[in-house]
CSV table of C-alpha atoms and ligand atoms in Angstrom, one decimal:
chain,number,residue,atom,x,y,z
A,183,MET,CA,-63.3,65.0,-33.1
A,184,GLU,CA,-63.8,62.4,-30.0
A,185,GLN,CA,-64.0,59.1,-31.3
A,186,ARG,CA,-67.2,56.6,-29.9
A,187,TYR,CA,-68.1,53.1,-30.8
A,188,TYR,CA,-70.9,51.3,-29.6
A,189,GLN,CA,-69.0,48.2,-28.9
A,190,PRO,CA,-65.4,49.4,-28.9
A,191,GLU,CA,-63.6,46.2,-28.2
A,192,ILE,CA,-65.3,44.6,-31.4
A,193,GLU,CA,-65.2,47.5,-33.6
A,194,THR,CA,-61.9,48.3,-32.6
A,195,MET,CA,-60.1,44.7,-32.8
A,196,PRO,CA,-56.5,44.3,-34.1
A,197,VAL,CA,-57.2,42.6,-37.4
A,198,GLU,CA,-55.5,39.5,-36.9
A,199,GLN,CA,-57.6,38.8,-33.9
A,200,LEU,CA,-60.9,39.6,-36.0
A,201,LYS,CA,-59.8,36.9,-38.6
A,202,LYS,CA,-58.8,34.1,-36.2
A,203,LEU,CA,-62.6,35.4,-34.9
A,204,GLN,CA,-64.3,34.9,-38.0
A,205,SER,CA,-62.6,31.5,-38.7
A,206,GLU,CA,-63.5,30.1,-35.5
A,207,LYS,CA,-67.5,31.4,-36.0
A,208,LEU,CA,-67.7,30.3,-39.5
A,209,VAL,CA,-66.4,26.8,-38.9
A,210,LYS,CA,-69.8,26.5,-36.3
A,211,GLN,CA,-71.7,28.1,-38.7
A,212,VAL,CA,-70.5,25.2,-41.7
A,213,GLN,CA,-71.8,22.5,-39.4
A,214,HIS,CA,-74.8,24.3,-38.4
A,215,VAL,CA,-75.9,24.2,-42.0
A,216,TYR,CA,-74.8,21.2,-43.2
A,217,ASP,CA,-76.7,19.5,-40.3
A,218,ASN,CA,-79.7,21.7,-40.6
A,219,VAL,CA,-80.8,23.1,-44.0
A,220,PRO,CA,-80.9,20.0,-46.5
A,221,TYR,CA,-81.0,22.1,-49.7
A,222,TYR,CA,-77.2,23.5,-48.8
A,223,ARG,CA,-76.1,20.1,-48.0
A,224,ASN,CA,-77.0,18.9,-51.2
A,225,LEU,CA,-75.2,21.7,-53.2
A,226,MET,CA,-72.1,20.9,-50.6
A,227,ASP,CA,-72.7,17.0,-51.5
A,228,GLU,CA,-72.6,17.6,-55.2
A,229,LYS,CA,-69.3,19.5,-54.6
A,230,GLY,CA,-67.4,16.3,-52.7
A,231,ILE,CA,-67.2,19.2,-49.9
A,232,THR,CA,-67.7,18.1,-46.0
A,233,PRO,CA,-67.3,20.5,-43.0
A,234,ALA,CA,-64.4,18.8,-42.2
A,235,ASP,CA,-62.7,20.5,-45.3
A,236,ILE,CA,-63.5,24.4,-44.0
A,237,LYS,CA,-60.9,24.7,-41.3
A,238,GLY,CA,-60.8,28.6,-41.5
A,239,ILE,CA,-61.7,31.6,-43.6
A,240,GLU,CA,-59.1,30.4,-45.6
A,241,ASP,CA,-61.2,27.4,-46.9
A,242,LEU,CA,-63.9,29.8,-47.7
A,243,HIS,CA,-63.5,29.4,-51.4
A,244,LYS,CA,-64.5,25.8,-51.6
A,245,LEU,CA,-67.8,26.0,-50.4
A,246,PRO,CA,-70.5,26.9,-53.4
A,247,PHE,CA,-72.0,30.3,-54.1
A,248,LEU,CA,-75.8,31.2,-53.2
A,249,THR,CA,-77.4,32.8,-55.3
A,250,LYS,CA,-81.0,34.8,-55.7
A,251,ALA,CA,-82.2,32.0,-58.0
A,252,ASP,CA,-81.2,29.4,-55.4
A,253,LEU,CA,-83.3,31.8,-52.7
A,254,ARG,CA,-86.4,32.1,-55.0
A,255,GLU,CA,-85.9,28.4,-55.4
A,256,ALA,CA,-86.1,27.8,-51.4
A,257,TYR,CA,-88.9,30.4,-50.7
A,258,PRO,CA,-90.5,29.8,-48.3
A,259,THR,CA,-88.6,27.8,-45.9
A,260,GLY,CA,-86.0,26.1,-47.9
A,261,LEU,CA,-83.4,27.3,-46.3
A,262,LEU,CA,-84.3,28.1,-43.0
A,263,ALA,CA,-81.5,26.7,-40.5
A,264,VAL,CA,-83.5,26.1,-37.0
A,265,PRO,CA,-87.1,25.0,-36.4
A,266,GLN,CA,-89.7,27.4,-36.8
A,267,LYS,CA,-91.0,27.7,-33.4
A,268,ASP,CA,-87.5,29.3,-32.6
A,269,CYS,CA,-87.8,31.9,-35.5
A,270,VAL,CA,-89.5,35.6,-33.8
A,271,ARG,CA,-89.8,37.2,-36.9
A,272,ILE,CA,-89.1,37.9,-40.6
A,273,HIS,CA,-88.4,40.0,-43.0
A,274,SER,CA,-89.0,40.4,-47.2
A,275,THR,CA,-87.0,41.9,-49.7
A,276,SER,CA,-88.8,45.2,-51.7
A,277,GLY,CA,-89.0,42.8,-54.9
A,278,THR,CA,-87.1,45.5,-57.2
A,279,THR,CA,-85.8,42.8,-59.2
A,280,GLY,CA,-88.6,39.9,-58.9
A,281,ARG,CA,-89.8,37.8,-56.6
A,282,ARG,CA,-89.6,38.6,-52.7
A,283,VAL,CA,-87.4,36.5,-50.6
A,284,VAL,CA,-88.8,35.6,-47.6
A,285,ALA,CA,-85.5,36.0,-44.4
A,286,PHE,CA,-86.4,34.6,-40.7
A,287,TYR,CA,-85.1,35.9,-37.5
A,288,THR,CA,-84.3,34.3,-34.4
A,289,GLN,CA,-84.3,36.8,-31.2
A,290,HIS,CA,-80.4,36.1,-31.2
A,291,ASP,CA,-80.4,37.3,-35.3
A,292,VAL,CA,-82.5,40.1,-34.5
A,293,ASP,CA,-80.4,41.3,-31.7
A,294,LEU,CA,-77.0,41.3,-33.5
A,295,TRP,CA,-78.6,43.3,-36.4
A,296,GLU,CA,-80.4,45.5,-34.3
A,297,ASP,CA,-76.2,45.9,-32.6
A,298,CYS,CA,-75.4,46.6,-36.4
A,299,CYS,CA,-77.8,49.5,-36.6
A,300,ALA,CA,-76.6,51.1,-33.2
A,301,ARG,CA,-72.7,51.1,-34.4
A,302,ALA,CA,-74.1,52.8,-37.2
A,303,ILE,CA,-76.1,55.5,-35.0
A,304,VAL,CA,-72.9,56.1,-32.6
A,305,ALA,CA,-70.8,56.4,-35.3
A,306,ALA,CA,-73.1,58.9,-37.0
A,307,GLY,CA,-72.3,60.8,-33.5
A,308,CYS,CA,-75.3,60.2,-31.5
A,309,SER,CA,-75.7,58.6,-28.3
A,310,ASN,CA,-79.0,58.7,-25.6
A,311,GLU,CA,-79.6,62.0,-25.8
A,312,ASP,CA,-80.6,62.1,-29.5
A,313,VAL,CA,-84.4,62.0,-30.9
A,314,CYS,CA,-84.1,59.3,-34.0
A,315,GLN,CA,-86.3,60.1,-36.6
A,316,VAL,CA,-86.9,57.0,-38.3
A,317,ALA,CA,-88.8,57.5,-41.6
A,318,TYR,CA,-87.9,54.2,-43.4
A,319,GLY,CA,-90.9,52.2,-44.0
A,320,TYR,CA,-91.7,49.9,-41.3
A,321,GLY,CA,-93.4,46.2,-41.8
A,322,LEU,CA,-91.9,43.8,-44.5
A,323,PHE,CA,-89.3,46.4,-45.6
A,324,THR,CA,-86.3,46.1,-43.3
A,325,GLY,CA,-84.9,49.8,-42.8
A,326,GLY,CA,-88.1,50.7,-40.2
A,327,SER,CA,-87.3,48.2,-38.3
A,328,GLY,CA,-83.8,47.9,-38.1
A,329,LEU,CA,-83.0,51.2,-37.3
A,330,HIS,CA,-85.7,51.4,-34.7
A,331,GLY,CA,-84.3,48.6,-33.0
A,332,GLY,CA,-80.9,50.2,-33.3
A,333,SER,CA,-81.9,53.1,-31.9
A,334,HIS,CA,-83.6,51.3,-29.0
A,335,LYS,CA,-80.2,50.2,-28.2
A,336,VAL,CA,-78.8,53.6,-28.3
A,337,GLY,CA,-81.0,54.8,-26.2
A,338,CYS,CA,-82.1,57.2,-28.4
A,339,LEU,CA,-85.9,59.0,-28.3
A,340,THR,CA,-87.5,57.3,-31.1
A,341,LEU,CA,-89.7,58.7,-33.4
A,342,PRO,CA,-91.2,55.5,-35.2
A,343,MET,CA,-92.7,58.0,-38.0
A,344,SER,CA,-92.7,55.1,-40.6
A,345,SER,CA,-92.2,56.5,-44.5
A,346,GLY,CA,-94.9,58.7,-46.0
A,347,ASN,CA,-97.4,61.8,-44.7
A,348,THR,CA,-94.7,64.1,-45.1
A,349,GLU,CA,-96.5,66.9,-43.4
A,350,ARG,CA,-96.6,65.1,-40.1
A,351,GLN,CA,-92.6,64.1,-40.7
A,352,ILE,CA,-92.0,67.7,-40.6
A,353,GLN,CA,-94.2,68.5,-37.7
A,354,PHE,CA,-92.9,65.5,-35.4
A,355,MET,CA,-89.4,67.1,-36.8
A,356,MET,CA,-90.1,70.3,-35.6
A,357,ASP,CA,-92.3,69.9,-32.9
A,358,LEU,CA,-90.1,67.3,-30.9
A,359,ASN,CA,-86.4,68.5,-32.1
A,360,ALA,CA,-85.5,65.6,-34.2
A,361,THR,CA,-81.8,65.3,-34.0
A,362,LEU,CA,-81.3,62.4,-36.5
A,363,LEU,CA,-83.1,61.7,-39.5
A,364,CYS,CA,-83.1,58.0,-41.1
A,365,CYS,CA,-84.6,57.3,-44.4
A,366,THR,CA,-83.9,56.0,-48.2
A,367,PRO,CA,-82.0,59.5,-49.7
A,368,SER,CA,-84.4,59.6,-51.8
A,369,TYR,CA,-87.2,60.7,-49.5
A,370,ALA,CA,-84.6,62.9,-47.2
A,371,ALA,CA,-84.2,64.9,-50.2
A,372,TYR,CA,-88.0,64.9,-50.4
A,373,LEU,CA,-88.5,66.2,-46.8
A,374,ALA,CA,-85.5,69.1,-47.7
A,375,GLU,CA,-87.5,70.2,-50.7
A,376,SER,CA,-90.8,70.1,-48.8
A,377,LEU,CA,-88.8,72.3,-45.5
A,378,LYS,CA,-87.5,74.7,-47.7
A,379,GLU,CA,-91.4,75.0,-49.5
A,380,GLN,CA,-92.7,76.1,-46.2
A,381,GLY,CA,-90.3,78.4,-45.4
A,382,TYR,CA,-87.8,76.5,-43.3
A,383,LYS,CA,-84.1,77.0,-43.6
A,384,PRO,CA,-81.7,74.6,-43.0
A,385,GLU,CA,-80.7,76.1,-39.7
A,386,ASP,CA,-84.5,75.9,-38.6
A,387,ASN,CA,-84.5,72.1,-37.8
A,388,LYS,CA,-82.5,70.5,-35.0
A,389,LEU,CA,-81.2,67.6,-37.2
A,390,LYS,CA,-77.2,67.0,-37.4
A,391,ALA,CA,-77.3,64.1,-38.9
A,392,GLY,CA,-78.9,61.6,-41.0
A,393,ILE,CA,-78.3,58.0,-41.8
A,394,PHE,CA,-79.2,57.0,-45.2
A,395,GLY,CA,-79.4,54.0,-47.4
A,396,ALA,CA,-81.1,51.1,-48.7
A,397,GLU,CA,-80.9,52.6,-52.6
A,398,PRO,CA,-77.7,54.2,-54.6
A,399,TRP,CA,-77.1,58.1,-54.6
A,400,THR,CA,-74.0,59.4,-55.1
A,401,GLU,CA,-71.6,62.3,-53.7
A,402,GLU,CA,-73.6,64.8,-55.2
A,403,MET,CA,-76.6,63.9,-53.8
A,404,ARG,CA,-75.0,63.6,-50.5
A,405,ARG,CA,-73.9,67.7,-50.9
A,406,ASN,CA,-77.4,68.4,-51.9
A,407,ILE,CA,-78.8,66.8,-48.8
A,408,GLN,CA,-76.3,67.5,-46.4
A,409,ASP,CA,-76.6,72.0,-47.5
A,410,ALA,CA,-80.6,71.4,-47.9
A,411,LEU,CA,-80.9,70.1,-44.1
A,412,GLY,CA,-77.3,71.3,-42.3
A,413,ILE,CA,-76.5,67.9,-41.5
A,414,LYS,CA,-73.8,65.5,-41.8
A,415,ALA,CA,-75.5,62.4,-44.2
A,416,TYR,CA,-74.4,59.2,-44.0
A,417,ASP,CA,-74.5,56.0,-46.3
A,418,ILE,CA,-75.8,52.6,-44.6
A,419,TYR,CA,-76.0,49.6,-46.3
A,420,GLY,CA,-77.3,46.1,-45.7
A,421,LEU,CA,-79.5,43.5,-47.7
A,422,THR,CA,-83.0,41.7,-46.3
A,423,GLU,CA,-80.9,38.1,-47.3
A,424,THR,CA,-78.1,39.0,-45.0
A,425,SER,CA,-80.6,41.1,-41.9
A,426,GLY,CA,-81.5,44.4,-43.6
A,427,PRO,CA,-79.1,47.8,-43.3
A,428,GLY,CA,-76.4,47.9,-40.7
A,429,VAL,CA,-74.5,44.8,-42.9
A,430,ALA,CA,-72.1,48.5,-43.1
A,431,PHE,CA,-71.9,52.0,-42.6
A,432,GLU,CA,-70.2,55.1,-42.6
A,433,CYS,CA,-68.2,56.9,-40.1
A,434,SER,CA,-67.0,60.4,-39.1
A,435,GLN,CA,-64.7,60.2,-42.3
A,436,GLN,CA,-67.5,59.8,-44.5
A,437,ASN,CA,-65.5,57.5,-46.7
A,438,GLY,CA,-66.3,54.2,-47.3
A,439,MET,CA,-68.9,52.0,-45.3
A,440,HIS,CA,-67.2,49.6,-42.2
A,441,ILE,CA,-68.6,45.8,-42.4
A,442,ASN,CA,-69.4,44.6,-39.3
A,443,GLU,CA,-66.9,41.8,-39.8
A,444,ASP,CA,-67.6,40.1,-36.4
A,445,HIS,CA,-70.8,39.0,-38.3
A,446,PHE,CA,-70.5,39.2,-42.2
A,447,TYR,CA,-67.2,38.2,-44.1
A,448,ALA,CA,-67.1,39.9,-47.4
A,449,GLU,CA,-65.8,38.8,-50.6
A,450,ILE,CA,-65.3,40.2,-53.5
A,451,ILE,CA,-65.4,38.2,-57.1
A,452,ASP,CA,-65.4,38.4,-60.5
A,453,PRO,CA,-69.5,38.0,-61.6
A,454,ASP,CA,-68.4,36.6,-64.5
A,455,THR,CA,-66.0,33.9,-63.5
A,456,GLY,CA,-66.6,33.9,-59.5
A,457,GLU,CA,-63.0,33.8,-59.1
A,458,VAL,CA,-62.0,35.4,-55.8
A,459,LEU,CA,-60.4,38.9,-56.3
A,460,PRO,CA,-57.5,41.0,-54.5
A,461,GLU,CA,-58.4,43.3,-51.9
A,462,GLY,CA,-58.9,46.7,-54.2
A,463,SER,CA,-60.0,45.3,-56.6
A,464,LYS,CA,-63.9,46.0,-58.2
A,465,GLY,CA,-66.2,43.0,-58.6
A,466,GLU,CA,-69.3,41.6,-57.1
A,467,LEU,CA,-69.7,41.9,-52.8
A,468,VAL,CA,-70.4,38.3,-51.7
A,469,PHE,CA,-71.5,37.6,-47.8
A,470,THR,CA,-71.1,35.1,-45.4
A,471,SER,CA,-73.1,34.9,-41.9
A,472,LEU,CA,-71.0,34.0,-39.6
A,473,ASP,CA,-73.1,33.7,-36.5
A,474,LYS,CA,-77.1,34.4,-37.9
A,475,GLU,CA,-79.3,31.0,-36.7
A,476,ALA,CA,-81.9,31.1,-38.6
A,477,PHE,CA,-81.3,32.1,-42.4
A,478,PRO,CA,-77.7,31.9,-42.4
A,479,LEU,CA,-76.6,32.5,-46.0
A,480,LEU,CA,-72.9,30.9,-46.7
A,481,ARG,CA,-71.3,33.0,-49.9
A,482,TYR,CA,-74.4,34.6,-51.0
A,483,ARG,CA,-74.1,36.7,-54.2
A,484,THR,CA,-75.4,40.3,-53.5
A,485,ARG,CA,-75.1,41.5,-57.4
A,486,ASP,CA,-73.9,44.6,-56.1
A,487,ILE,CA,-70.6,45.9,-57.2
A,488,CYS,CA,-68.3,47.8,-55.3
A,489,VAL,CA,-64.6,47.4,-54.3
A,490,LEU,CA,-63.2,46.6,-50.7
A,491,SER,CA,-60.5,48.6,-48.7
A,492,ARG,CA,-58.4,47.4,-45.4
A,493,LYS,CA,-56.6,50.6,-45.1
A,494,PRO,CA,-56.6,52.1,-42.1
A,495,CYS,CA,-59.3,54.5,-41.1
A,496,ALA,CA,-58.7,57.5,-38.8
A,497,CYS,CA,-61.8,56.9,-37.2
A,498,GLY,CA,-60.5,53.8,-35.7
A,499,ARG,CA,-62.5,51.1,-36.3
A,500,THR,CA,-60.3,48.3,-37.8
A,501,HIS,CA,-63.3,46.6,-39.9
A,502,ILE,CA,-62.9,46.7,-43.6
A,503,ARG,CA,-64.5,49.6,-45.8
A,504,MET,CA,-66.9,49.1,-49.0
A,505,SER,CA,-67.7,51.7,-51.7
A,506,LYS,CA,-71.0,52.8,-52.2
A,507,PRO,CA,-72.1,49.8,-54.3
A,508,MET,CA,-71.9,51.2,-58.1
A,509,GLY,CA,-75.4,50.0,-59.3
A,510,ARG,CA,-76.2,46.7,-59.2
A,511,SER,CA,-74.9,44.3,-61.7
A,512,ASP,CA,-78.7,44.0,-62.6
A,513,ASP,CA,-79.3,47.6,-62.1
A,514,MET,CA,-77.5,48.0,-65.1
A,515,LEU,CA,-79.4,49.2,-68.2
A,516,ILE,CA,-78.8,48.4,-71.5
A,517,ILE,CA,-80.1,50.7,-74.1
A,518,ARG,CA,-78.7,50.4,-77.5
A,519,GLY,CA,-76.3,48.2,-76.5
A,520,VAL,CA,-74.4,50.5,-74.1
A,521,ASN,CA,-74.3,49.7,-70.6
A,522,VAL,CA,-75.9,52.9,-68.4
A,523,PHE,CA,-76.5,52.9,-64.6
A,524,PRO,CA,-79.1,55.2,-63.2
A,525,SER,CA,-76.7,56.3,-61.1
A,526,GLN,CA,-74.7,58.4,-63.6
A,527,ILE,CA,-77.3,60.0,-65.1
A,528,GLU,CA,-77.9,61.4,-61.4
A,529,THR,CA,-74.5,62.3,-61.3
A,530,VAL,CA,-74.9,65.0,-64.6
A,531,LEU,CA,-77.7,66.1,-63.0
A,532,LEU,CA,-76.7,67.7,-59.7
A,533,LYS,CA,-73.3,68.3,-61.8
A,534,GLU,CA,-75.5,70.8,-64.2
A,535,GLY,CA,-77.4,71.9,-61.0
A,536,TYR,CA,-80.7,70.1,-61.5
A,537,SER,CA,-82.5,68.3,-58.9
A,538,PRO,CA,-82.1,65.0,-58.4
A,539,ASN,CA,-85.6,63.8,-59.5
A,540,TYR,CA,-85.8,62.2,-62.9
A,541,GLN,CA,-87.3,59.3,-64.3
A,542,ILE,CA,-85.7,57.2,-67.6
A,543,VAL,CA,-88.2,55.7,-69.7
A,544,LEU,CA,-87.4,53.3,-71.9
A,545,ASP,CA,-89.4,51.7,-74.7
A,546,ARG,CA,-88.9,50.1,-77.9
A,547,VAL,CA,-90.1,51.5,-81.6
A,548,ASN,CA,-89.2,50.0,-84.8
A,549,ASN,CA,-86.6,47.6,-83.0
A,550,ASN,CA,-84.6,50.8,-82.0
A,551,ASP,CA,-84.6,52.0,-78.4
A,552,THR,CA,-85.7,55.1,-77.6
A,553,PHE,CA,-84.1,56.8,-74.4
A,554,ASP,CA,-86.2,59.5,-72.7
A,555,VAL,CA,-84.9,61.2,-69.6
A,556,ASN,CA,-87.9,63.5,-67.6
A,557,VAL,CA,-85.9,65.7,-65.4
A,558,GLU,CA,-87.8,67.9,-62.7
A,559,LEU,CA,-86.9,71.6,-62.6
A,560,ASN,CA,-86.4,73.3,-59.3
A,561,PRO,CA,-88.4,76.5,-59.3
A,562,ASP,CA,-86.4,79.2,-59.8
A,563,GLN,CA,-85.0,77.2,-63.2
A,564,PHE,CA,-88.3,77.9,-64.9
A,565,SER,CA,-87.4,79.6,-68.2
A,566,ASP,CA,-90.2,81.7,-69.9
A,567,THR,CA,-90.0,80.9,-73.3
A,568,VAL,CA,-90.0,77.8,-75.2
A,569,GLY,CA,-87.3,78.7,-76.7
A,570,GLY,CA,-85.3,78.4,-73.8
A,571,VAL,CA,-86.2,75.6,-72.3
A,572,THR,CA,-85.4,73.7,-75.4
A,573,LYS,CA,-81.9,75.5,-74.9
A,574,GLN,CA,-82.0,73.8,-71.8
A,575,GLU,CA,-82.7,70.3,-73.0
A,576,LYS,CA,-80.5,70.1,-75.3
A,577,ALA,CA,-77.1,71.5,-72.8
A,578,LEU,CA,-78.3,68.7,-70.5
A,579,ALA,CA,-78.5,66.0,-73.5
A,580,ALA,CA,-75.2,66.8,-74.5
A,581,ALA,CA,-74.0,66.7,-71.2
A,582,MET,CA,-75.5,62.8,-71.4
A,583,LYS,CA,-74.0,62.0,-74.1
A,584,THR,CA,-70.6,62.6,-72.7
A,585,MET,CA,-71.2,60.7,-69.5
A,586,LEU,CA,-72.9,57.5,-71.6
A,587,GLY,CA,-71.8,57.8,-74.9
A,588,ILE,CA,-75.3,57.6,-75.9
A,589,ASN,CA,-78.0,60.5,-76.3
A,590,PRO,CA,-80.6,60.5,-74.7
A,591,THR,CA,-83.9,62.7,-74.9
A,592,VAL,CA,-84.4,65.4,-72.3
A,593,HIS,CA,-87.5,66.6,-71.0
A,594,LEU,CA,-88.0,69.1,-68.6
A,595,VAL,CA,-90.7,69.1,-66.9
A,596,SER,CA,-92.2,71.3,-64.1
A,597,PRO,CA,-91.1,71.0,-60.6
A,598,LYS,CA,-93.0,68.1,-58.5
A,599,SER,CA,-94.3,66.4,-61.2
A,600,ILE,CA,-92.6,63.1,-61.3
A,601,VAL,CA,-94.4,60.9,-58.7
A,602,ARG,CA,-92.3,60.8,-55.1
A,603,SER,CA,-91.6,57.4,-53.6
A,604,GLU,CA,-91.5,57.5,-50.2
A,605,GLY,CA,-89.4,54.3,-50.3
A,606,LYS,CA,-87.0,53.2,-53.2
A,607,ALA,CA,-87.2,55.9,-55.7
A,608,VAL,CA,-88.8,54.5,-59.0
A,609,ARG,CA,-86.1,55.3,-61.3
A,610,VAL,CA,-86.6,53.3,-64.4
A,611,ILE,CA,-89.3,52.4,-66.4
A,612,ASP,CA,-88.9,50.4,-69.1
A,613,LYS,CA,-91.4,49.0,-71.4
A,614,ARG,CA,-89.4,47.5,-74.1
A,615,LYS,CA,-91.0,44.1,-72.9
A,616,LEU,CA,-87.5,42.5,-73.3
A,617,ILE,CA,-86.8,38.8,-72.4
A,618,ASP,CA,-86.5,38.7,-68.6
A,619,SER,CA,-83.1,36.7,-68.4
A,620,ASN,CA,-84.0,35.2,-64.9
A,621,GLN,CA,-87.2,33.7,-66.5
A,622,TRP,CA,-85.7,32.5,-69.5
A,623,LYS,CA,-86.0,28.9,-69.1
A,624,GLY,CA,-84.6,27.9,-72.5
B,252,LIG,P1,-84.2,44.0,-52.8
B,252,LIG,O1,-83.6,43.3,-53.6
B,252,LIG,O2,-85.8,43.7,-53.0
B,252,LIG,O3,-84.1,46.0,-53.3
B,252,LIG,P2,-83.4,45.0,-50.1
B,252,LIG,O4,-84.9,45.7,-49.7
B,252,LIG,O5,-83.5,44.1,-49.4
B,252,LIG,O6,-84.2,44.2,-51.1
B,252,LIG,O7,-82.4,45.7,-50.5
B,252,LIG,C1,-80.8,45.4,-51.0
B,252,LIG,C2,-80.7,46.0,-52.0
B,252,LIG,O8,-80.5,47.2,-52.0
B,252,LIG,C3,-79.1,45.8,-52.2
B,252,LIG,O9,-78.8,44.5,-52.4
B,252,LIG,C4,-78.6,47.1,-52.5
B,252,LIG,O10,-78.5,46.8,-54.1
B,252,LIG,C5,-79.5,48.5,-52.5
B,252,LIG,N1,-78.8,48.9,-51.3
B,252,LIG,C6,-79.2,49.2,-50.2
B,252,LIG,N2,-78.4,49.8,-49.3
B,252,LIG,C7,-77.7,50.5,-50.3
B,252,LIG,C8,-76.5,51.9,-50.4
B,252,LIG,N3,-76.8,52.4,-49.1
B,252,LIG,N4,-76.1,52.6,-51.3
B,252,LIG,C9,-76.5,51.6,-52.6
B,252,LIG,N5,-77.6,50.7,-52.7
B,252,LIG,C10,-78.2,49.8,-51.3
B,253,LIG,ZN1,-63.9,54.5,-40.0
């Protein structure tokens, strides 16, 4: 397959040259932040570091980390590095794990972010001949604006659908012959299901690719979506704090996401000790924005757990690849003392032939955790007898026990009875009212 790039000279830059570029940008960036962000200058002063101590990437480890707690403390403008009049936009996190964070963008920052999304769109095999349906939410959430901007840069015909209104999504997808679908993987699965219900077969749509991200999804889910829509499904990763989607994206190899290293320097650290780990180790992903102006975070701890690889990629891109995040360090549930990631449950469901529509409900009764998993049956999985359903529930619970080490109570529920999210799926309802360690003041 012919490889095409949006910015070939950068995307295929030899690694040595790339590292030099990163070092040059970092030196400037540290000075910029030190001069303009008193909050960050204080952190550096406390550690006894000055910008002169940072001569290149090899000195990065000397700088302090920034955490989500720092961002919350600095809310809303405490980390702004340019005069507000130079900013053209804000976005905000979806608040999955607490108080929202507000990120600021200059026009330069918007441009570089949209370039990153354009790289992802071209890597998914698209060009100005394509029709790009953006079904990520628009507004404060970064998904809609990011892919929208990338689509414009590539020159696709952009359908700015935003999320929701599934009937209209399907109508425009069909009537305007959308070839690329961009949304969360859970919404892609929902759209696929709705298309099937309306009698459409995978070959009835003109879609060839999908760019899905903003939440964890498994390889099994990828296969399901690909089969149901007749497309290739590509992963895309990002977070509001660093700009939005497009920090990393998958290429034709669908084997890890290339990090846009000319803009974002990635490290993997041990989340407990903060020690920088060698390439190939699993740990927490940390990003440094190398050339953002308004909201340039240095050594920002994402809390996403993954692995980096510098192994050459057949697509020709030289930028380092990250694995799918294996759940956030704070996504992890502790149930009866055992660590459980929702993605493990999804893996079991898809392996056993169930839909990825599920919800975990946790409660605490007499000091014991209750652990229930509601799973939707596919329309063709209905069992006529109550006994049949009970047997299916037991078998599924046993498969989950094998994966997790603890026993959930499984409830098979009728198709479409779990509320669908148009953005990020709500997988966990935790009623245990445990103390939120983020809020604990000691
Ligand atoms: P919030 O932290 O409120 O959800 P964001 O909307 O900025 O705010 O979400 C960023 C987070 O979404 C990332 O830190 C990561 O945990 C998750 N995420 C984004 N893209 C992906 C992806 N492709 N796979 C798994 N998780 C992802
Ligand atoms: Zn590649």
